[in-house]
């Protein structure tokens, strides 16, 4: 199932193997150690995931694991904190699609800097800090539809997005 999801996320040749080895030592959970082996390329040898997976690959692997686990554990809510780190373009779009599928049966709270993913959301909360009487307060504001478009356009092009970028943001938000 993990490999099928990774294929959807732009890694069609990804392989994951969980290697279980009996050790001479005893741990709290038993006498076995487990290592996750991974390759994203056809014909490449499996290696320790912590050594061979890039940051973007790790983000997609974690998303795939959470997607599989969410369906088995029936979690009501899932929080993704920059699960899209190290990816962009089509891979980010596919991450957004998978998150959209997960949102049908789970409440998703996602922190992202990717406009492709933000555009898939049903609503946006803008989190910002403000100084009040010498203290810093963190605030949350629910964005209106126009504010959502403007925020996604800023994610795409910076502080002062052009009309063309605003139009692209509106287009991204259509599903």
GROMACS .gro file of N, CA and C in nm:
model
  525
    1UNK      N    1   0.083  -0.119   0.000
    1UNK     CA    2   0.000   0.000   0.000
    1UNK      C    3   0.088   0.126   0.000
    2UNK      N    4   0.197   0.123   0.078
    2UNK     CA    5   0.288   0.238   0.080
    2UNK      C    6   0.345   0.265  -0.058
    3UNK      N    7   0.388   0.160  -0.125
    3UNK     CA    8   0.447   0.176  -0.258
    3UNK      C    9   0.344   0.229  -0.358
    4UNK      N   10   0.219   0.187  -0.347
    4UNK     CA   11   0.114   0.237  -0.437
    4UNK      C   12   0.092   0.386  -0.415
    5UNK      N   13   0.091   0.429  -0.289
    5UNK     CA   14   0.074   0.572  -0.260
    5UNK      C   15   0.195   0.650  -0.309
    6UNK      N   16   0.315   0.598  -0.287
    6UNK     CA   17   0.435   0.667  -0.333
    6UNK      C   18   0.436   0.682  -0.484
    7UNK      N   19   0.383   0.584  -0.554
    7UNK     CA   20   0.373   0.593  -0.699
    7UNK      C   21   0.283   0.710  -0.738
    8UNK      N   22   0.171   0.725  -0.668
    8UNK     CA   23   0.080   0.837  -0.692
    8UNK      C   24   0.148   0.971  -0.663
    9UNK      N   25   0.244   0.970  -0.571
    9UNK     CA   26   0.314   1.092  -0.530
    9UNK      C   27   0.440   1.118  -0.611
   10UNK      N   28   0.451   1.053  -0.726
   10UNK     CA   29   0.562   1.083  -0.817
   10UNK      C   30   0.684   0.995  -0.801
   11UNK      N   31   0.672   0.885  -0.730
   11UNK     CA   32   0.784   0.791  -0.715
   11UNK      C   33   0.738   0.652  -0.760
   12UNK      N   34   0.719   0.633  -0.891
   12UNK     CA   35   0.661   0.508  -0.941
   12UNK      C   36   0.748   0.384  -0.918
   13UNK      N   37   0.877   0.402  -0.898
   13UNK     CA   38   0.965   0.287  -0.880
   13UNK      C   39   1.010   0.268  -0.735
   14UNK      N   40   0.947   0.339  -0.642
   14UNK     CA   41   0.986   0.329  -0.501
   14UNK      C   42   0.959   0.191  -0.446
   15UNK      N   43   1.051   0.146  -0.363
   15UNK     CA   44   1.036   0.020  -0.292
   15UNK      C   45   1.070   0.044  -0.146
   16UNK      N   46   0.990  -0.015  -0.057
   16UNK     CA   47   1.016  -0.008   0.087
   16UNK      C   48   1.012  -0.150   0.140
   17UNK      N   49   1.114  -0.184   0.218
   17UNK     CA   50   1.121  -0.316   0.281
   17UNK      C   51   1.153  -0.295   0.428
   18UNK      N   52   1.082  -0.365   0.514
   18UNK     CA   53   1.109  -0.360   0.657
   18UNK      C   54   1.188  -0.484   0.694
   19UNK      N   55   1.312  -0.463   0.735
   19UNK     CA   56   1.402  -0.573   0.766
   19UNK      C   57   1.403  -0.597   0.918
   20UNK      N   58   1.360  -0.714   0.956
   20UNK     CA   59   1.354  -0.753   1.097
   20UNK      C   60   1.468  -0.849   1.126
   21UNK      N   61   1.551  -0.814   1.225
   21UNK     CA   62   1.668  -0.895   1.258
   21UNK      C   63   1.667  -0.929   1.406
   22UNK      N   64   1.688  -1.056   1.437
   22UNK     CA   65   1.698  -1.095   1.577
   22UNK      C   66   1.838  -1.059   1.627
   23UNK      N   67   1.844  -1.001   1.744
   23UNK     CA   68   1.972  -0.956   1.802
   23UNK      C   69   2.007  -1.041   1.923
   24UNK      N   70   2.128  -1.021   1.972
   24UNK     CA   71   2.171  -1.089   2.094
   24UNK      C   72   2.126  -1.013   2.218
   25UNK      N   73   2.085  -0.888   2.199
   25UNK     CA   74   2.045  -0.803   2.311
   25UNK      C   75   1.893  -0.802   2.325
   26UNK      N   76   1.850  -0.774   2.447
   26UNK     CA   77   1.707  -0.759   2.473
   26UNK      C   78   1.675  -0.611   2.487
   27UNK      N   79   1.564  -0.571   2.423
   27UNK     CA   80   1.513  -0.435   2.433
   27UNK      C   81   1.382  -0.438   2.510
   28UNK      N   82   1.326  -0.322   2.541
   28UNK     CA   83   1.197  -0.316   2.610
   28UNK      C   84   1.089  -0.387   2.531
   29UNK      N   85   1.101  -0.383   2.398
   29UNK     CA   86   0.996  -0.440   2.313
   29UNK      C   87   1.032  -0.577   2.257
   30UNK      N   88   1.142  -0.633   2.298
   30UNK     CA   89   1.178  -0.766   2.249
   30UNK      C   90   1.323  -0.777   2.211
   31UNK      N   91   1.351  -0.875   2.127
   31UNK     CA   92   1.488  -0.909   2.092
   31UNK      C   93   1.519  -0.879   1.946
   32UNK      N   94   1.429  -0.810   1.878
   32UNK     CA   95   1.446  -0.782   1.736
   32UNK      C   96   1.476  -0.634   1.712
   33UNK      N   97   1.551  -0.609   1.607
   33UNK     CA   98   1.567  -0.471   1.560
   33UNK      C   99   1.504  -0.464   1.422
   34UNK      N  100   1.454  -0.347   1.388
   34UNK     CA  101   1.390  -0.328   1.259
   34UNK      C  102   1.458  -0.213   1.187
   35UNK      N  103   1.479  -0.231   1.058
   35UNK     CA  104   1.538  -0.125   0.977
   35UNK      C  105   1.451  -0.110   0.853
   36UNK      N  106   1.428   0.015   0.816
   36UNK     CA  107   1.351   0.043   0.696
   36UNK      C  108   1.447   0.064   0.581
   37UNK      N  109   1.432  -0.017   0.477
   37UNK     CA  110   1.516  -0.007   0.357
   37UNK      C  111   1.433   0.056   0.246
   38UNK      N  112   1.500   0.136   0.162
   38UNK     CA  113   1.427   0.213   0.062
   38UNK      C  114   1.512   0.236  -0.062
   39UNK      N  115   1.445   0.241  -0.176
   39UNK     CA  116   1.503   0.294  -0.299
   39UNK      C  117   1.390   0.361  -0.377
   40UNK      N  118   1.423   0.467  -0.445
   40UNK     CA  119   1.321   0.534  -0.527
   40UNK      C  120   1.344   0.510  -0.675
   41UNK      N  121   1.453   0.442  -0.709
   41UNK     CA  122   1.489   0.424  -0.849
   41UNK      C  123   1.493   0.278  -0.889
   42UNK      N  124   1.439   0.249  -1.007
   42UNK     CA  125   1.440   0.114  -1.062
   42UNK      C  126   1.584   0.068  -1.079
   43UNK      N  127   1.612  -0.055  -1.039
   43UNK     CA  128   1.744  -0.113  -1.056
   43UNK      C  129   1.845  -0.072  -0.950
   44UNK      N  130   1.808   0.017  -0.861
   44UNK     CA  131   1.899   0.059  -0.754
   44UNK      C  132   1.881  -0.032  -0.633
   45UNK      N  133   1.989  -0.052  -0.563
   45UNK     CA  134   1.989  -0.138  -0.445
   45UNK      C  135   1.918  -0.069  -0.329
   46UNK      N  136   1.844  -0.146  -0.251
   46UNK     CA  137   1.781  -0.093  -0.130
   46UNK      C  138   1.889  -0.051  -0.032
   47UNK      N  139   1.865   0.059   0.039
   47UNK     CA  140   1.957   0.106   0.142
   47UNK      C  141   1.879   0.159   0.261
   48UNK      N  142   1.948   0.185   0.369
   48UNK     CA  143   1.885   0.238   0.489
   48UNK      C  144   1.815   0.369   0.453
   49UNK      N  145   1.689   0.380   0.488
   49UNK     CA  146   1.611   0.497   0.449
   49UNK      C  147   1.676   0.626   0.498
   50UNK      N  148   1.738   0.622   0.615
   50UNK     CA  149   1.798   0.744   0.669
   50UNK      C  150   1.922   0.786   0.591
   51UNK      N  151   1.977   0.696   0.513
   51UNK     CA  152   2.096   0.730   0.433
   51UNK      C  153   2.064   0.761   0.287
   52UNK      N  154   1.959   0.699   0.232
   52UNK     CA  155   1.937   0.711   0.087
   52UNK      C  156   1.821   0.802   0.046
   53UNK      N  157   1.729   0.832   0.137
   53UNK     CA  158   1.612   0.913   0.101
   53UNK      C  159   1.644   1.062   0.115
   54UNK      N  160   1.605   1.140   0.014
   54UNK     CA  161   1.620   1.286   0.020
   54UNK      C  162   1.512   1.345   0.110
   55UNK      N  163   1.522   1.474   0.137
   55UNK     CA  164   1.422   1.540   0.220
   55UNK      C  165   1.283   1.533   0.160
   56UNK      N  166   1.273   1.556   0.029
   56UNK     CA  167   1.144   1.547  -0.038
   56UNK      C  168   1.088   1.407  -0.037
   57UNK      N  169   1.177   1.308  -0.056
   57UNK     CA  170   1.132   1.168  -0.050
   57UNK      C  171   1.084   1.133   0.090
   58UNK      N  172   1.155   1.180   0.193
   58UNK     CA  173   1.113   1.153   0.330
   58UNK      C  174   0.976   1.214   0.359
   59UNK      N  175   0.952   1.334   0.306
   59UNK     CA  176   0.821   1.398   0.326
   59UNK      C  177   0.711   1.312   0.266
   60UNK      N  178   0.732   1.262   0.145
   60UNK     CA  179   0.630   1.181   0.080
   60UNK      C  180   0.615   1.045   0.147
   61UNK      N  181   0.725   0.988   0.194
   61UNK     CA  182   0.718   0.860   0.266
   61UNK      C  183   0.637   0.877   0.394
   62UNK      N  184   0.663   0.985   0.468
   62UNK     CA  185   0.588   1.009   0.592
   62UNK      C  186   0.440   1.030   0.564
   63UNK      N  187   0.410   1.102   0.457
   63UNK     CA  188   0.270   1.122   0.420
   63UNK      C  189   0.204   0.988   0.387
   64UNK      N  190   0.274   0.904   0.312
   64UNK     CA  191   0.220   0.772   0.276
   64UNK      C  192   0.196   0.687   0.401
   65UNK      N  193   0.291   0.688   0.493
   65UNK     CA  194   0.276   0.611   0.617
   65UNK      C  195   0.156   0.663   0.696
   66UNK      N  196   0.146   0.795   0.708
   66UNK     CA  197   0.033   0.851   0.783
   66UNK      C  198  -0.100   0.821   0.714
   67UNK      N  199  -0.102   0.822   0.581
   67UNK     CA  200  -0.225   0.791   0.509
   67UNK      C  201  -0.269   0.648   0.535
   68UNK      N  202  -0.175   0.554   0.530
   68UNK     CA  203  -0.209   0.414   0.555
   68UNK      C  204  -0.253   0.396   0.700
   69UNK      N  205  -0.177   0.452   0.792
   69UNK     CA  206  -0.209   0.436   0.934
   69UNK      C  207  -0.343   0.502   0.971
   70UNK      N  208  -0.372   0.616   0.911
   70UNK     CA  209  -0.497   0.686   0.941
   70UNK      C  210  -0.617   0.600   0.908
   71UNK      N  211  -0.610   0.526   0.800
   71UNK     CA  212  -0.722   0.442   0.761
   71UNK      C  213  -0.737   0.319   0.849
   72UNK      N  214  -0.625   0.268   0.902
   72UNK     CA  215  -0.633   0.151   0.990
   72UNK      C  216  -0.671   0.189   1.133
   73UNK      N  217  -0.630   0.308   1.177
   73UNK     CA  218  -0.656   0.347   1.315
   73UNK      C  219  -0.782   0.431   1.329
   74UNK      N  220  -0.841   0.473   1.218
   74UNK     CA  221  -0.964   0.554   1.217
   74UNK      C  222  -0.946   0.683   1.298
   75UNK      N  223  -0.832   0.746   1.280
   75UNK     CA  224  -0.807   0.873   1.347
   75UNK      C  225  -0.909   0.978   1.302
   76UNK      N  226  -0.969   1.052   1.394
   76UNK     CA  227  -1.063   1.156   1.352
   76UNK      C  228  -0.992   1.279   1.294
   77UNK      N  229  -0.873   1.308   1.344
   77UNK     CA  230  -0.798   1.427   1.300
   77UNK      C  231  -0.652   1.391   1.278
   78UNK      N  232  -0.593   1.456   1.177
   78UNK     CA  233  -0.451   1.436   1.147
   78UNK      C  234  -0.388   1.574   1.129
   79UNK      N  235  -0.273   1.593   1.189
   79UNK     CA  236  -0.201   1.720   1.174
   79UNK      C  237  -0.076   1.694   1.090
   80UNK      N  238  -0.061   1.770   0.983
   80UNK     CA  239   0.058   1.764   0.898
   80UNK      C  240   0.132   1.897   0.913
   81UNK      N  241   0.249   1.892   0.970
   81UNK     CA  242   0.331   2.012   0.987
   81UNK      C  243   0.440   2.012   0.882
   82UNK      N  244   0.418   2.082   0.774
   82UNK     CA  245   0.510   2.094   0.661
   82UNK      C  246   0.553   1.957   0.608
   83UNK      N  247   0.456   1.868   0.591
   83UNK     CA  248   0.480   1.735   0.535
   83UNK      C  249   0.528   1.746   0.390
   84UNK      N  250   0.511   1.863   0.331
   84UNK     CA  251   0.548   1.888   0.192
   84UNK      C  252   0.687   1.948   0.177
   85UNK      N  253   0.765   1.945   0.282
   85UNK     CA  254   0.900   2.002   0.278
   85UNK      C  255   0.986   1.933   0.172
   86UNK      N  256   1.053   2.013   0.092
   86UNK     CA  257   1.145   1.958  -0.008
   86UNK      C  258   1.080   1.914  -0.138
   87UNK      N  259   0.952   1.944  -0.157
   87UNK     CA  260   0.887   1.908  -0.282
   87UNK      C  261   0.824   2.031  -0.346
   88UNK      N  262   0.796   2.022  -0.474
   88UNK     CA  263   0.730   2.132  -0.545
   88UNK      C  264   0.664   2.076  -0.670
   89UNK      N  265   0.604   2.166  -0.748
   89UNK     CA  266   0.548   2.127  -0.877
   89UNK      C  267   0.446   2.016  -0.869
   90UNK      N  268   0.459   1.920  -0.959
   90UNK     CA  269   0.363   1.810  -0.971
   90UNK      C  270   0.358   1.725  -0.844
   91UNK      N  271   0.473   1.705  -0.780
   91UNK     CA  272   0.474   1.626  -0.656
   91UNK      C  273   0.391   1.695  -0.549
   92UNK      N  274   0.404   1.828  -0.537
   92UNK     CA  275   0.324   1.903  -0.439
   92UNK      C  276   0.175   1.893  -0.473
   93UNK      N  277   0.144   1.900  -0.601
   93UNK     CA  278   0.004   1.888  -0.643
   93UNK      C  279  -0.051   1.751  -0.603
   94UNK      N  280   0.025   1.645  -0.626
   94UNK     CA  281  -0.021   1.511  -0.592
   94UNK      C  282  -0.033   1.492  -0.441
   95UNK      N  283   0.054   1.556  -0.364
   95UNK     CA  284   0.040   1.553  -0.217
   95UNK      C  285  -0.094   1.617  -0.180
   96UNK      N  286  -0.126   1.730  -0.244
   96UNK     CA  287  -0.254   1.796  -0.220
   96UNK      C  288  -0.372   1.708  -0.254
   97UNK      N  289  -0.363   1.635  -0.364
   97UNK     CA  290  -0.470   1.544  -0.404
   97UNK      C  291  -0.489   1.435  -0.298
   98UNK      N  292  -0.378   1.375  -0.251
   98UNK     CA  293  -0.387   1.272  -0.149
   98UNK      C  294  -0.447   1.328  -0.020
   99UNK      N  295  -0.406   1.449   0.016
   99UNK     CA  296  -0.463   1.511   0.136
   99UNK      C  297  -0.613   1.536   0.118
  100UNK      N  298  -0.652   1.574  -0.003
  100UNK     CA  299  -0.794   1.593  -0.031
  100UNK      C  300  -0.871   1.463  -0.012
  101UNK      N  301  -0.814   1.352  -0.056
  101UNK     CA  302  -0.878   1.222  -0.037
  101UNK      C  303  -0.888   1.187   0.111
  102UNK      N  304  -0.781   1.214   0.186
  102UNK     CA  305  -0.784   1.187   0.330
  102UNK      C  306  -0.887   1.273   0.402
  103UNK      N  307  -0.909   1.394   0.352
  103UNK     CA  308  -1.000   1.486   0.420
  103UNK      C  309  -1.146   1.444   0.410
  104UNK      N  310  -1.175   1.348   0.324
  104UNK     CA  311  -1.312   1.298   0.314
  104UNK      C  312  -1.351   1.225   0.443
  105UNK      N  313  -1.258   1.154   0.503
  105UNK     CA  314  -1.289   1.075   0.623
  105UNK      C  315  -1.215   1.120   0.749
  106UNK      N  316  -1.131   1.222   0.737
  106UNK     CA  317  -1.055   1.272   0.852
  106UNK      C  318  -1.051   1.425   0.847
  107UNK      N  319  -1.046   1.486   0.964
  107UNK     CA  320  -1.021   1.629   0.969
  107UNK      C  321  -0.870   1.648   0.956
  108UNK      N  322  -0.827   1.728   0.857
  108UNK     CA  323  -0.685   1.755   0.838
  108UNK      C  324  -0.654   1.897   0.880
  109UNK      N  325  -0.548   1.912   0.955
  109UNK     CA  326  -0.492   2.042   0.986
  109UNK      C  327  -0.352   2.040   0.927
  110UNK      N  328  -0.328   2.128   0.831
  110UNK     CA  329  -0.203   2.123   0.755
  110UNK      C  330  -0.132   2.257   0.759
  111UNK      N  331  -0.008   2.254   0.796
  111UNK     CA  332   0.077   2.372   0.788
  111UNK      C  333   0.161   2.355   0.662
  112UNK      N  334   0.149   2.450   0.569
  112UNK     CA  335   0.217   2.437   0.441
  112UNK      C  336   0.263   2.572   0.389
  113UNK      N  337   0.364   2.568   0.306
  113UNK     CA  338   0.409   2.686   0.232
  113UNK      C  339   0.394   2.663   0.082
  114UNK      N  340   0.328   2.554   0.045
  114UNK     CA  341   0.309   2.519  -0.096
  114UNK      C  342   0.171   2.566  -0.143
  115UNK      N  343   0.166   2.654  -0.242
  115UNK     CA  344   0.035   2.700  -0.289
  115UNK      C  345  -0.051   2.587  -0.347
  116UNK      N  346   0.012   2.487  -0.408
  116UNK     CA  347  -0.064   2.375  -0.465
  116UNK      C  348  -0.142   2.301  -0.356
  117UNK      N  349  -0.085   2.293  -0.239
  117UNK     CA  350  -0.149   2.222  -0.128
  117UNK      C  351  -0.250   2.313  -0.060
  118UNK      N  352  -0.212   2.437  -0.036
  118UNK     CA  353  -0.303   2.532   0.028
  118UNK      C  354  -0.430   2.550  -0.054
  119UNK      N  355  -0.417   2.547  -0.185
  119UNK     CA  356  -0.533   2.567  -0.273
  119UNK      C  357  -0.635   2.455  -0.261
  120UNK      N  358  -0.595   2.340  -0.212
  120UNK     CA  359  -0.686   2.225  -0.198
  120UNK      C  360  -0.773   2.234  -0.073
  121UNK      N  361  -0.741   2.324   0.017
  121UNK     CA  362  -0.810   2.331   0.146
  121UNK      C  363  -0.953   2.384   0.133
  122UNK      N  364  -1.037   2.343   0.227
  122UNK     CA  365  -1.173   2.394   0.234
  122UNK      C  366  -1.178   2.528   0.306
  123UNK      N  367  -1.084   2.549   0.396
  123UNK     CA  368  -1.075   2.676   0.465
  123UNK      C  369  -0.931   2.700   0.506
  124UNK      N  370  -0.899   2.827   0.529
  124UNK     CA  371  -0.764   2.865   0.570
  124UNK      C  372  -0.768   2.943   0.699
  125UNK      N  373  -0.675   2.908   0.785
  125UNK     CA  374  -0.654   2.984   0.908
  125UNK      C  375  -0.517   3.048   0.896
  126UNK      N  376  -0.511   3.177   0.916
  126UNK     CA  377  -0.385   3.250   0.907
  126UNK      C  378  -0.334   3.269   1.049
  127UNK      N  379  -0.215   3.222   1.076
  127UNK     CA  380  -0.155   3.231   1.209
  127UNK      C  381  -0.049   3.340   1.204
  128UNK      N  382  -0.059   3.433   1.295
  128UNK     CA  383   0.036   3.544   1.297
  128UNK      C  384   0.066   3.585   1.440
  129UNK      N  385   0.179   3.654   1.456
  129UNK     CA  386   0.221   3.702   1.588
  129UNK      C  387   0.203   3.853   1.593
  130UNK      N  388   0.169   3.900   1.713
  130UNK     CA  389   0.144   4.042   1.733
  130UNK      C  390   0.195   4.082   1.872
  131UNK      N  391   0.263   4.195   1.877
  131UNK     CA  392   0.311   4.244   2.005
  131UNK      C  393   0.201   4.325   2.072
  132UNK      N  394   0.170   4.289   2.198
  132UNK     CA  395   0.070   4.360   2.276
  132UNK      C  396   0.129   4.384   2.415
  133UNK      N  397   0.145   4.511   2.449
  133UNK     CA  398   0.198   4.549   2.580
  133UNK      C  399   0.331   4.479   2.612
  134UNK      N  400   0.419   4.473   2.514
  134UNK     CA  401   0.552   4.415   2.534
  134UNK      C  402   0.558   4.264   2.529
  135UNK      N  403   0.446   4.198   2.507
  135UNK     CA  404   0.443   4.052   2.496
  135UNK      C  405   0.403   4.013   2.354
  136UNK      N  406   0.451   3.900   2.311
  136UNK     CA  407   0.415   3.849   2.179
  136UNK      C  408   0.300   3.750   2.195
  137UNK      N  409   0.193   3.777   2.122
  137UNK     CA  410   0.077   3.689   2.120
  137UNK      C  411   0.066   3.623   1.983
  138UNK      N  412   0.029   3.498   1.982
  138UNK     CA  413   0.001   3.427   1.858
  138UNK      C  414  -0.149   3.429   1.836
  139UNK      N  415  -0.188   3.469   1.716
  139UNK     CA  416  -0.330   3.483   1.683
  139UNK      C  417  -0.366   3.396   1.563
  140UNK      N  418  -0.494   3.363   1.554
  140UNK     CA  419  -0.545   3.285   1.443
  140UNK      C  420  -0.664   3.360   1.384
  141UNK      N  421  -0.664   3.373   1.252
  141UNK     CA  422  -0.773   3.440   1.182
  141UNK      C  423  -0.821   3.350   1.069
  142UNK      N  424  -0.952   3.329   1.062
  142UNK     CA  425  -1.009   3.253   0.950
  142UNK      C  426  -1.018   3.348   0.830
  143UNK      N  427  -0.961   3.306   0.717
  143UNK     CA  428  -0.958   3.391   0.599
  143UNK      C  429  -1.086   3.382   0.518
  144UNK      N  430  -1.127   3.496   0.464
  144UNK     CA  431  -1.240   3.499   0.372
  144UNK      C  432  -1.194   3.440   0.238
  145UNK      N  433  -1.285   3.420   0.147
  145UNK     CA  434  -1.250   3.365   0.016
  145UNK      C  435  -1.150   3.456  -0.057
  146UNK      N  436  -1.173   3.588  -0.055
  146UNK     CA  437  -1.081   3.682  -0.120
  146UNK      C  438  -0.944   3.681  -0.052
  147UNK      N  439  -0.942   3.672   0.079
  147UNK     CA  440  -0.815   3.666   0.151
  147UNK      C  441  -0.741   3.536   0.119
  148UNK      N  442  -0.816   3.428   0.102
  148UNK     CA  443  -0.754   3.300   0.065
  148UNK      C  444  -0.684   3.312  -0.071
  149UNK      N  445  -0.754   3.371  -0.168
  149UNK     CA  446  -0.697   3.390  -0.301
  149UNK      C  447  -0.570   3.473  -0.291
  150UNK      N  448  -0.577   3.583  -0.218
  150UNK     CA  449  -0.461   3.672  -0.206
  150UNK      C  450  -0.344   3.603  -0.136
  151UNK      N  451  -0.373   3.523  -0.033
  151UNK     CA  452  -0.268   3.453   0.040
  151UNK      C  453  -0.200   3.349  -0.049
  152UNK      N  454  -0.278   3.274  -0.125
  152UNK     CA  455  -0.220   3.175  -0.216
  152UNK      C  456  -0.138   3.245  -0.323
  153UNK      N  457  -0.185   3.357  -0.374
  153UNK     CA  458  -0.109   3.434  -0.473
  153UNK      C  459   0.023   3.483  -0.413
  154UNK      N  460   0.021   3.524  -0.287
  154UNK     CA  461   0.145   3.566  -0.221
  154UNK      C  462   0.241   3.448  -0.206
  155UNK      N  463   0.188   3.330  -0.180
  155UNK     CA  464   0.273   3.211  -0.170
  155UNK      C  465   0.341   3.184  -0.304
  156UNK      N  466   0.272   3.218  -0.413
  156UNK     CA  467   0.325   3.194  -0.547
  156UNK      C  468   0.426   3.299  -0.589
  157UNK      N  469   0.401   3.427  -0.554
  157UNK     CA  470   0.479   3.534  -0.616
  157UNK      C  471   0.530   3.642  -0.522
  158UNK      N  472   0.504   3.632  -0.393
  158UNK     CA  473   0.554   3.734  -0.301
  158UNK      C  474   0.445   3.830  -0.256
  159UNK      N  475   0.489   3.935  -0.189
  159UNK     CA  476   0.400   4.026  -0.118
  159UNK      C  477   0.295   4.094  -0.207
  160UNK      N  478   0.334   4.142  -0.325
  160UNK     CA  479   0.242   4.216  -0.412
  160UNK      C  480   0.215   4.140  -0.541
  161UNK      N  481   0.126   4.039  -0.536
  161UNK     CA  482   0.100   3.959  -0.656
  161UNK      C  483   0.028   4.039  -0.763
  162UNK      N  484   0.062   4.011  -0.888
  162UNK     CA  485  -0.003   4.076  -1.002
  162UNK      C  486  -0.143   4.019  -1.023
  163UNK      N  487  -0.219   4.085  -1.109
  163UNK     CA  488  -0.352   4.035  -1.144
  163UNK      C  489  -0.345   3.896  -1.205
  164UNK      N  490  -0.240   3.871  -1.285
  164UNK     CA  491  -0.223   3.739  -1.347
  164UNK      C  492  -0.201   3.631  -1.241
  165UNK      N  493  -0.123   3.662  -1.139
  165UNK     CA  494  -0.097   3.565  -1.032
  165UNK      C  495  -0.224   3.544  -0.950
  166UNK      N  496  -0.298   3.650  -0.923
  166UNK     CA  497  -0.425   3.636  -0.851
  166UNK      C  498  -0.521   3.546  -0.930
  167UNK      N  499  -0.523   3.564  -1.062
  167UNK     CA  500  -0.606   3.480  -1.148
  167UNK      C  501  -0.561   3.334  -1.140
  168UNK      N  502  -0.430   3.312  -1.141
  168UNK     CA  503  -0.377   3.175  -1.128
  168UNK      C  504  -0.415   3.114  -0.994
  169UNK      N  505  -0.410   3.193  -0.888
  169UNK     CA  506  -0.449   3.143  -0.755
  169UNK      C  507  -0.596   3.101  -0.754
  170UNK      N  508  -0.682   3.184  -0.815
  170UNK     CA  509  -0.823   3.148  -0.824
  170UNK      C  510  -0.842   3.017  -0.901
  171UNK      N  511  -0.766   3.003  -1.009
  171UNK     CA  512  -0.774   2.881  -1.091
  171UNK      C  513  -0.729   2.759  -1.011
  172UNK      N  514  -0.622   2.774  -0.932
  172UNK     CA  515  -0.573   2.663  -0.851
  172UNK      C  516  -0.676   2.618  -0.749
  173UNK      N  517  -0.756   2.713  -0.701
  173UNK     CA  518  -0.853   2.681  -0.596
  173UNK      C  519  -0.977   2.611  -0.650
  174UNK      N  520  -0.998   2.613  -0.781
  174UNK     CA  521  -1.111   2.541  -0.840
  174UNK      C  522  -1.079   2.393  -0.841
  175UNK      N  523  -1.176   2.312  -0.804
  175UNK     CA  524  -1.155   2.168  -0.805
  175UNK      C  525  -1.261   2.100  -0.882
   0.00000   0.00000   0.00000
